[in-house]
mmCIF file of C-alpha atoms in Angstrom:
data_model
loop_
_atom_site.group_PDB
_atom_site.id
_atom_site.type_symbol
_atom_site.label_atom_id
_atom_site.label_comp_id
_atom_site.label_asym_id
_atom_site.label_seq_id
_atom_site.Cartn_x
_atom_site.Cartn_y
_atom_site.Cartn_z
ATOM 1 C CA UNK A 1 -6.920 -17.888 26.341
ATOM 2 C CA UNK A 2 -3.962 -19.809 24.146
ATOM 3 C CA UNK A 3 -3.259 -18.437 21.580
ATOM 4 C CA UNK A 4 -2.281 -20.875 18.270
ATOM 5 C CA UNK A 5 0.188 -19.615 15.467
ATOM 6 C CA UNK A 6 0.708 -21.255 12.779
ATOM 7 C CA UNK A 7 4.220 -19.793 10.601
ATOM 8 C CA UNK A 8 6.715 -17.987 12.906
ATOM 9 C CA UNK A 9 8.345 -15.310 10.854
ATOM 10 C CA UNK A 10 8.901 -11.724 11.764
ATOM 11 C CA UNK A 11 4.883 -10.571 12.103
ATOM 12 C CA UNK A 12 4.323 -13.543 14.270
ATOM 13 C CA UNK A 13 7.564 -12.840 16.038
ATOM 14 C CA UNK A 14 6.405 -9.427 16.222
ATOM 15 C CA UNK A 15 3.032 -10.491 17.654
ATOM 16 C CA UNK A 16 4.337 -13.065 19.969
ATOM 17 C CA UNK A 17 6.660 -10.785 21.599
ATOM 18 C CA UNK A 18 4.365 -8.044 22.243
ATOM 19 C CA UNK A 19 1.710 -10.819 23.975
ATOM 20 C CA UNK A 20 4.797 -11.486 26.207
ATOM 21 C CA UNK A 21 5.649 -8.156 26.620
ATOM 22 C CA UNK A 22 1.860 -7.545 28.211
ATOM 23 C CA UNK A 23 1.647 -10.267 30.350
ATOM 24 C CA UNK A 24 1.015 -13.123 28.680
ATOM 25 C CA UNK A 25 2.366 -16.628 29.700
ATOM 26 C CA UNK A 26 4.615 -17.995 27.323
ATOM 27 C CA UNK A 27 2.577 -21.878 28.094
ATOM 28 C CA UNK A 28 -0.650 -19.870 26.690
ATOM 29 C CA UNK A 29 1.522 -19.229 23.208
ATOM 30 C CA UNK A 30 1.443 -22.378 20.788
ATOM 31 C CA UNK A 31 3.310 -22.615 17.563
ATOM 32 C CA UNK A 32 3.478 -24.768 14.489
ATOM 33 C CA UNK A 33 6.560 -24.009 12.152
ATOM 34 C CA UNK A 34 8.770 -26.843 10.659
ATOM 35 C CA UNK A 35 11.560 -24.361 10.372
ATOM 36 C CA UNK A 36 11.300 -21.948 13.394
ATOM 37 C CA UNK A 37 9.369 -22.905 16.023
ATOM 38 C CA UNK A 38 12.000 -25.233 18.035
ATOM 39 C CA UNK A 39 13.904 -22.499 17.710
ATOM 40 C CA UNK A 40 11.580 -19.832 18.727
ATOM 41 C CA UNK A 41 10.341 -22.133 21.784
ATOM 42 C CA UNK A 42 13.854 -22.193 22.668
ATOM 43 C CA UNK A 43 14.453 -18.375 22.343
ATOM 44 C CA UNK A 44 11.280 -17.191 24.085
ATOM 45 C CA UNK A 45 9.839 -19.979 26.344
ATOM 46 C CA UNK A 46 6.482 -20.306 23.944
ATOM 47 C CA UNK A 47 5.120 -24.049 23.203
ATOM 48 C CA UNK A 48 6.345 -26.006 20.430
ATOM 49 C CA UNK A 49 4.196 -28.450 18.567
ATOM 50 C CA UNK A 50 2.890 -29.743 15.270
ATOM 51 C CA UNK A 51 -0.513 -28.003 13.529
ATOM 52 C CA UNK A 52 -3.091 -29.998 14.679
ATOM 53 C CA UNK A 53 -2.145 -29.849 18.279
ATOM 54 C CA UNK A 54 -2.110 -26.333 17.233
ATOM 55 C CA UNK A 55 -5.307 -25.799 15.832
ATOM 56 C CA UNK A 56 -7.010 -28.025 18.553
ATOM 57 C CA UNK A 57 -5.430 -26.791 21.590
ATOM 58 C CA UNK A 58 -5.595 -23.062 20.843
ATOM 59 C CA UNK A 59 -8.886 -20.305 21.615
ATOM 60 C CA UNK A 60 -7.529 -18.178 18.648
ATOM 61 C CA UNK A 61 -5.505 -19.751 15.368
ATOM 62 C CA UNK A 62 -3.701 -16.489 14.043
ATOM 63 C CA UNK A 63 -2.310 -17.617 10.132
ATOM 64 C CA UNK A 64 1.038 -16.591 9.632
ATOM 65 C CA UNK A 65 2.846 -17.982 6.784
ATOM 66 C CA UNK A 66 3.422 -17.023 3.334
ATOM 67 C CA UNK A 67 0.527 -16.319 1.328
ATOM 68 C CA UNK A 68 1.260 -18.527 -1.183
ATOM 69 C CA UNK A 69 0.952 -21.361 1.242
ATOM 70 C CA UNK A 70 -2.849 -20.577 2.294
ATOM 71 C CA UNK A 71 -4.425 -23.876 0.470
ATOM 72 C CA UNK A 72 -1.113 -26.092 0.569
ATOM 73 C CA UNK A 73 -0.672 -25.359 4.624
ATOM 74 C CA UNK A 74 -3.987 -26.103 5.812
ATOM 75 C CA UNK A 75 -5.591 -28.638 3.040
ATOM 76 C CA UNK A 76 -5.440 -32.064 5.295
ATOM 77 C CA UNK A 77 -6.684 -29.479 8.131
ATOM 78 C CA UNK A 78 -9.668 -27.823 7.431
ATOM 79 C CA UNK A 79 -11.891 -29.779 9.621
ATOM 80 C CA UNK A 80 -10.163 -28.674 12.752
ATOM 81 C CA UNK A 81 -10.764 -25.289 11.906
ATOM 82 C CA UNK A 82 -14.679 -25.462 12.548
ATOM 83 C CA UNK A 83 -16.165 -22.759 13.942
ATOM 84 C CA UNK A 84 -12.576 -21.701 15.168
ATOM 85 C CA UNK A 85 -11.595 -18.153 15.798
ATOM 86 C CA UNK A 86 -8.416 -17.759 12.770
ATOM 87 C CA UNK A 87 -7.062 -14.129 12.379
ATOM 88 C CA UNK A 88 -5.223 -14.050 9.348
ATOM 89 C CA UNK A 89 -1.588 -11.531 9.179
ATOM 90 C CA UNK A 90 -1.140 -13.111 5.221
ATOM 91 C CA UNK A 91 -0.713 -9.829 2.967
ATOM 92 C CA UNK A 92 -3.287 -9.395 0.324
ATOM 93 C CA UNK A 93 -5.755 -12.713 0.950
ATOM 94 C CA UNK A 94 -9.254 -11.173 1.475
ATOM 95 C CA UNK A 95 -11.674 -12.766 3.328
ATOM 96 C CA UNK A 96 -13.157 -14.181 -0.016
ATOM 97 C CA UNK A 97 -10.533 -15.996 -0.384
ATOM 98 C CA UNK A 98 -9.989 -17.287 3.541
ATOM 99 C CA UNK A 99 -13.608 -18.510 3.160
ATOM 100 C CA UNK A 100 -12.644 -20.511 -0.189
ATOM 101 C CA UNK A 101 -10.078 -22.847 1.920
ATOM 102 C CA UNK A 102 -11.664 -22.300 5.789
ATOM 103 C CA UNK A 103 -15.358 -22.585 4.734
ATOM 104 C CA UNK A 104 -16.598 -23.116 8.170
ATOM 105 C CA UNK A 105 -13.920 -20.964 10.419
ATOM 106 C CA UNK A 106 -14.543 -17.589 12.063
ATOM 107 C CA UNK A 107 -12.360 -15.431 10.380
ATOM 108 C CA UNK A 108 -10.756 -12.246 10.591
ATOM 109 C CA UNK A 109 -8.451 -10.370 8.299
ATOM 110 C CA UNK A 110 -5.858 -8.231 10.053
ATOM 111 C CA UNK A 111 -2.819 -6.514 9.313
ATOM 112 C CA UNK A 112 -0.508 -5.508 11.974
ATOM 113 C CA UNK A 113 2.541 -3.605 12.054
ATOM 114 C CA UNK A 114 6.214 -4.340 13.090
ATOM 115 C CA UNK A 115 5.842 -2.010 16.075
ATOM 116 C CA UNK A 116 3.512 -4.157 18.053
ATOM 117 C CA UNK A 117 6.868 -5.972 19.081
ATOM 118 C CA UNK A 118 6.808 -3.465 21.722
ATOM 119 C CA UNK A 119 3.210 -3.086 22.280
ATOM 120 C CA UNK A 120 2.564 0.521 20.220
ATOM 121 C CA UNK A 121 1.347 -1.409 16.992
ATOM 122 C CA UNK A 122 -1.564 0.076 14.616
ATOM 123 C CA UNK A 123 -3.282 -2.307 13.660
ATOM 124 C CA UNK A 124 -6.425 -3.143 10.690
ATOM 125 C CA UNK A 125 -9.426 -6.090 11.129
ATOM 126 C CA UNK A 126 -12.311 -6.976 9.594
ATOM 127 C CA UNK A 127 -14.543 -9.439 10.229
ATOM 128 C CA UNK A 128 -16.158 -11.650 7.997
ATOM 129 C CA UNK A 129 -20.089 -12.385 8.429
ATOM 130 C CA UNK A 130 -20.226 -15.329 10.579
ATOM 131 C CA UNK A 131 -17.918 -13.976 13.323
ATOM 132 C CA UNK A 132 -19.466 -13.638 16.642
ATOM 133 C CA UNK A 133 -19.814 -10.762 18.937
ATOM 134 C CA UNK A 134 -17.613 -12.332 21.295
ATOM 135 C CA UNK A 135 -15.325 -13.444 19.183
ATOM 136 C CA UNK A 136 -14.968 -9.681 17.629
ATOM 137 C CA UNK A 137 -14.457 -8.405 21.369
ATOM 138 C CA UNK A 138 -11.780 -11.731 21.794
ATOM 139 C CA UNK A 139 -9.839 -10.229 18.522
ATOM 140 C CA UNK A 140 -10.194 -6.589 19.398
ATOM 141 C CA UNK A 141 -8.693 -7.744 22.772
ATOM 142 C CA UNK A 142 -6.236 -9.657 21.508
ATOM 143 C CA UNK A 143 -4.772 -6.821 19.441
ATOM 144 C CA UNK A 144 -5.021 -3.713 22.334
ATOM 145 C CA UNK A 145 -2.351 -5.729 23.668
ATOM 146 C CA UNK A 146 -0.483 -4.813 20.850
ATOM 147 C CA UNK A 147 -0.979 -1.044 20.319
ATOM 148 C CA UNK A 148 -4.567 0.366 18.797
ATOM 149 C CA UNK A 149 -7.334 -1.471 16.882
ATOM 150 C CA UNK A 150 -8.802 0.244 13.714
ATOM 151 C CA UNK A 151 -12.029 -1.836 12.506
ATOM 152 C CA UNK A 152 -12.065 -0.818 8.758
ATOM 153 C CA UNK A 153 -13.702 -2.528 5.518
ATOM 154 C CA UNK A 154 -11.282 -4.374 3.933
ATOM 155 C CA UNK A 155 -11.048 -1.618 0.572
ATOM 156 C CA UNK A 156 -9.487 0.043 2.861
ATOM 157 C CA UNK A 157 -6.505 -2.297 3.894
ATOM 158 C CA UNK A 158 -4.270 -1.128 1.159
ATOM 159 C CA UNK A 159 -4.586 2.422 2.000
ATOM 160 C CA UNK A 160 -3.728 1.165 6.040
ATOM 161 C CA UNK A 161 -1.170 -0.318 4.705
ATOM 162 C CA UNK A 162 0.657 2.226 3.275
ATOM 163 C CA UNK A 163 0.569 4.167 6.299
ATOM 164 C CA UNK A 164 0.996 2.097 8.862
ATOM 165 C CA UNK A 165 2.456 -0.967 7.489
ATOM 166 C CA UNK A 166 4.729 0.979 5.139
ATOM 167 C CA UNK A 167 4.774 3.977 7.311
ATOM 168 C CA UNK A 168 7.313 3.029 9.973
ATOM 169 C CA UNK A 169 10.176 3.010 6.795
ATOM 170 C CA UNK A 170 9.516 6.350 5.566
ATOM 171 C CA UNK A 171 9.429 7.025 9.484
ATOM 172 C CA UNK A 172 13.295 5.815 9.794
ATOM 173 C CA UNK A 173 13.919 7.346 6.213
ATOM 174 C CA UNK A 174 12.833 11.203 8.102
ATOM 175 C CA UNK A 175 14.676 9.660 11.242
ATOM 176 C CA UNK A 176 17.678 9.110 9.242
ATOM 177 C CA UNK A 177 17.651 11.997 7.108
ATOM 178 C CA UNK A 178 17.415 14.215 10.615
ATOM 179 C CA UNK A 179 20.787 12.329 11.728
ATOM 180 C CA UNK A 180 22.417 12.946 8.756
ATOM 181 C CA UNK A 181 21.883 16.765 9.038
ATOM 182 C CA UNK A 182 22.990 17.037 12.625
ATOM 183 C CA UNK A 183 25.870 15.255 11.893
ATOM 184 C CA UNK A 184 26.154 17.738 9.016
ATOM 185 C CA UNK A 185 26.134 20.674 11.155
ATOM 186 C CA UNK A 186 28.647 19.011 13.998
ATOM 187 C CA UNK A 187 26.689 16.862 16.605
ATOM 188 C CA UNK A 188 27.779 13.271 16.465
ATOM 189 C CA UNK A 189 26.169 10.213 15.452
ATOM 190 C CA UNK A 190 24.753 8.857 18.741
ATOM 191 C CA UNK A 191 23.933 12.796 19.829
ATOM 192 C CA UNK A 192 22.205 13.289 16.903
ATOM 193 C CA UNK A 193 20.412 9.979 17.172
ATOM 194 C CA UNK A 194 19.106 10.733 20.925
ATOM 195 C CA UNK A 195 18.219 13.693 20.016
ATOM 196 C CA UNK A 196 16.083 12.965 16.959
ATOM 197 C CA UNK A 197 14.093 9.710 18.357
ATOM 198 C CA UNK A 198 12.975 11.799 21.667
ATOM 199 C CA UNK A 199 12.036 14.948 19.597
ATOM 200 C CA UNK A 200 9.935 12.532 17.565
ATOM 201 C CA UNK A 201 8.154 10.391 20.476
ATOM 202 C CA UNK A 202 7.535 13.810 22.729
ATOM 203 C CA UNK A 203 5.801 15.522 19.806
ATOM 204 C CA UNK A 204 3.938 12.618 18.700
ATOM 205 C CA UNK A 205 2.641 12.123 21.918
ATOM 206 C CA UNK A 206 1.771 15.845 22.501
ATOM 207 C CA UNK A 207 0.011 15.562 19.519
ATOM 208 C CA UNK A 208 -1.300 12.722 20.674
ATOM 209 C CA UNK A 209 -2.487 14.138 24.076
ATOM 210 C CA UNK A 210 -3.780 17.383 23.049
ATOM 211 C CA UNK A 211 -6.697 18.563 21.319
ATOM 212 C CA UNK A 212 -4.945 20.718 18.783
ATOM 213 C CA UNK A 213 -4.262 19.760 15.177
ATOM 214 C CA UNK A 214 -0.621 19.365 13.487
ATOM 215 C CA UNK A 215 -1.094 22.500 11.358
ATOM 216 C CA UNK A 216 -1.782 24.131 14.865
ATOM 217 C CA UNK A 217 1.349 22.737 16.835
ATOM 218 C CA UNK A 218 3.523 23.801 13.638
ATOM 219 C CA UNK A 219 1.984 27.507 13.802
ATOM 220 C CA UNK A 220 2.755 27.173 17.904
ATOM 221 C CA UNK A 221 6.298 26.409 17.183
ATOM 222 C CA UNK A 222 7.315 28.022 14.064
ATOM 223 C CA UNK A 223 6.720 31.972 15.118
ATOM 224 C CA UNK A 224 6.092 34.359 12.322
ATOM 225 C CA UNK A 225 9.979 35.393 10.488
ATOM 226 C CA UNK A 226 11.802 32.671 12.802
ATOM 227 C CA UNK A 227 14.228 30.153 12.143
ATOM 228 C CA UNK A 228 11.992 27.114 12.281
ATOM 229 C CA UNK A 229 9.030 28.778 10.065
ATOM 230 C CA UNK A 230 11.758 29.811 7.724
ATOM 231 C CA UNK A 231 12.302 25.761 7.611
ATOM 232 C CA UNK A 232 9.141 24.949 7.229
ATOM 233 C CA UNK A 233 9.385 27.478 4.353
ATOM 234 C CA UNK A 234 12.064 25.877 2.765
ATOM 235 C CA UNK A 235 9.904 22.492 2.778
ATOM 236 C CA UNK A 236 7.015 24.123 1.465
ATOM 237 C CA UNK A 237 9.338 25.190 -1.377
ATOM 238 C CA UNK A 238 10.546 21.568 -1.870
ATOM 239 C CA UNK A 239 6.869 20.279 -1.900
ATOM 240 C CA UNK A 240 7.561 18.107 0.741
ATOM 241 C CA UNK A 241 4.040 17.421 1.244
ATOM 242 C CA UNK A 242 3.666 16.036 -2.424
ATOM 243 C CA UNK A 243 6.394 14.522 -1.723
ATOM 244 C CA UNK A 244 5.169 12.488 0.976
ATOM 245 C CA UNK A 245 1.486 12.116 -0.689
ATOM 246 C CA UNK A 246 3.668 10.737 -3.516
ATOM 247 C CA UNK A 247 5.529 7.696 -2.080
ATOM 248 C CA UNK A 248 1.876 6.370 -0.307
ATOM 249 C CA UNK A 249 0.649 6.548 -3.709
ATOM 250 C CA UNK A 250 3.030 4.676 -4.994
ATOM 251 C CA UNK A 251 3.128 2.009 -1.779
ATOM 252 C CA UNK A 252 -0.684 1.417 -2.489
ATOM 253 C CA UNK A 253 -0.417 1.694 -6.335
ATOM 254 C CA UNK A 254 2.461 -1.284 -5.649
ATOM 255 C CA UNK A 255 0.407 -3.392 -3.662
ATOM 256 C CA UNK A 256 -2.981 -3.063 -5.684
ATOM 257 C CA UNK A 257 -0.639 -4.471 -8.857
#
């Protein structure tokens, strides 16, 4: 497989890192930016080259550039892009519109997240009628090298995205906010640090391991009239969970405008 890319900003960095990261050959990674990609072929080894070598020479045409630039980018192009596998990363363009400017392309809506860089992205797609079944297994392959694959209808994207795309922010926010009180209560800065990030990846992956349910694990660590349920308490006070319901609201209330 080579795999085409047309833009080169940070969710195509993202992407092309992680491919590298799993295995794949950097000759097998084709980009087309006016503004990045010497530069990126420099940085990473990946192959250089203008969009219609792109298109042409590549299995799988992901769309990476600004929105904005769907019909501008590709109008001399379209041709090339006949019965082509193109997995769109652009932010908001349904498939609708894809179809409006790549009539004749296999398409694919998806929307990644920044922490496929290191291969433990989450990851949204849906296909649009004409794509094949291989061509669905090529894309869900193509992003479980990147983290997990979630196959969802595209009403659904904006929710995704609030999670998972605007997720890993609120993420650092709790990260930070964990810091800040360790500091607060005299650890320093890179203790605290350590010491939040591997509390946070060891009981997301026990969660992620087990069978039980987060309401179960809290109950298993926070024992009745003990320091951490009297936390939790205080949380529950604060309406921390409204809280949190709150800002995805807003994130997909913002994006839907």
């Amino acid at each position: 497989m080579k795999y085409g890319f047309i833009g080169a900003g940070n969710m195509a960095q993202a992407i092309i890192k992680g491919l590298i990261k799993d295995g794949v050959a950097t000759h097998d990674i084709i980009v087309s930016s006016p503004s990045s990609a010497a530069k990126l072929s420099n940085d990473l080894g990946i192959v250089a080259a203008d969009l219609t070598t792109t298109i042409q020479k590549s299995d799988l045409v992901v769309l990476a550039f600004l929105p904005k630039q769907l019909a501008t980018i590709l109008a001399d192009h379209v041709a090339h892009f006949k019965d082509k596998l193109t997995i769109s990363v652009l932010a908001g363009v349904t498939l609708t519109q894809l179809h409006q400017v790549l009539p004749d392309a296999q398409l694919v809506r998806s929307l990644p997240n920044v922490n496929s860089t290191i291969n433990q992205g989450c990851t949204a797609i849906a296909f649009s009628h004409n794509v094949t079944v291989d061509n669905q297994q090529k894309t869900t392959q193509f992003y479980t090298k990147l983290g997990t694959v979630n196959v969802l209808p595209e009403e659904q994207f904006l929710t995704f995205s609030a999670i998972a795309g605007s997720g890993p922010a609120y993420v650092f926010n709790f990260i930070d906010a964990l810091i800040a009180a360790g500091m607060a209560n005299g650890l320093d800065a890179q203790t605290a640090q350590n010491i939040t990030i591997q509390t946070l990846l060891g009981s997301s992956q026990m969660l992620q391991q087990s069978q039980r349910s987060p309401q179960e694990w809290m109950n298993i660590v926070a024992s009745p009239g003990g320091s951490t349920r009297a936390g939790l308490d205080s949380l529950t006070a604060q309406h921390f969970n409204n809280v949190i319901k709150q800002a995805i609201d807003v994130t997909v209330n913002h994006k839907h405008a």
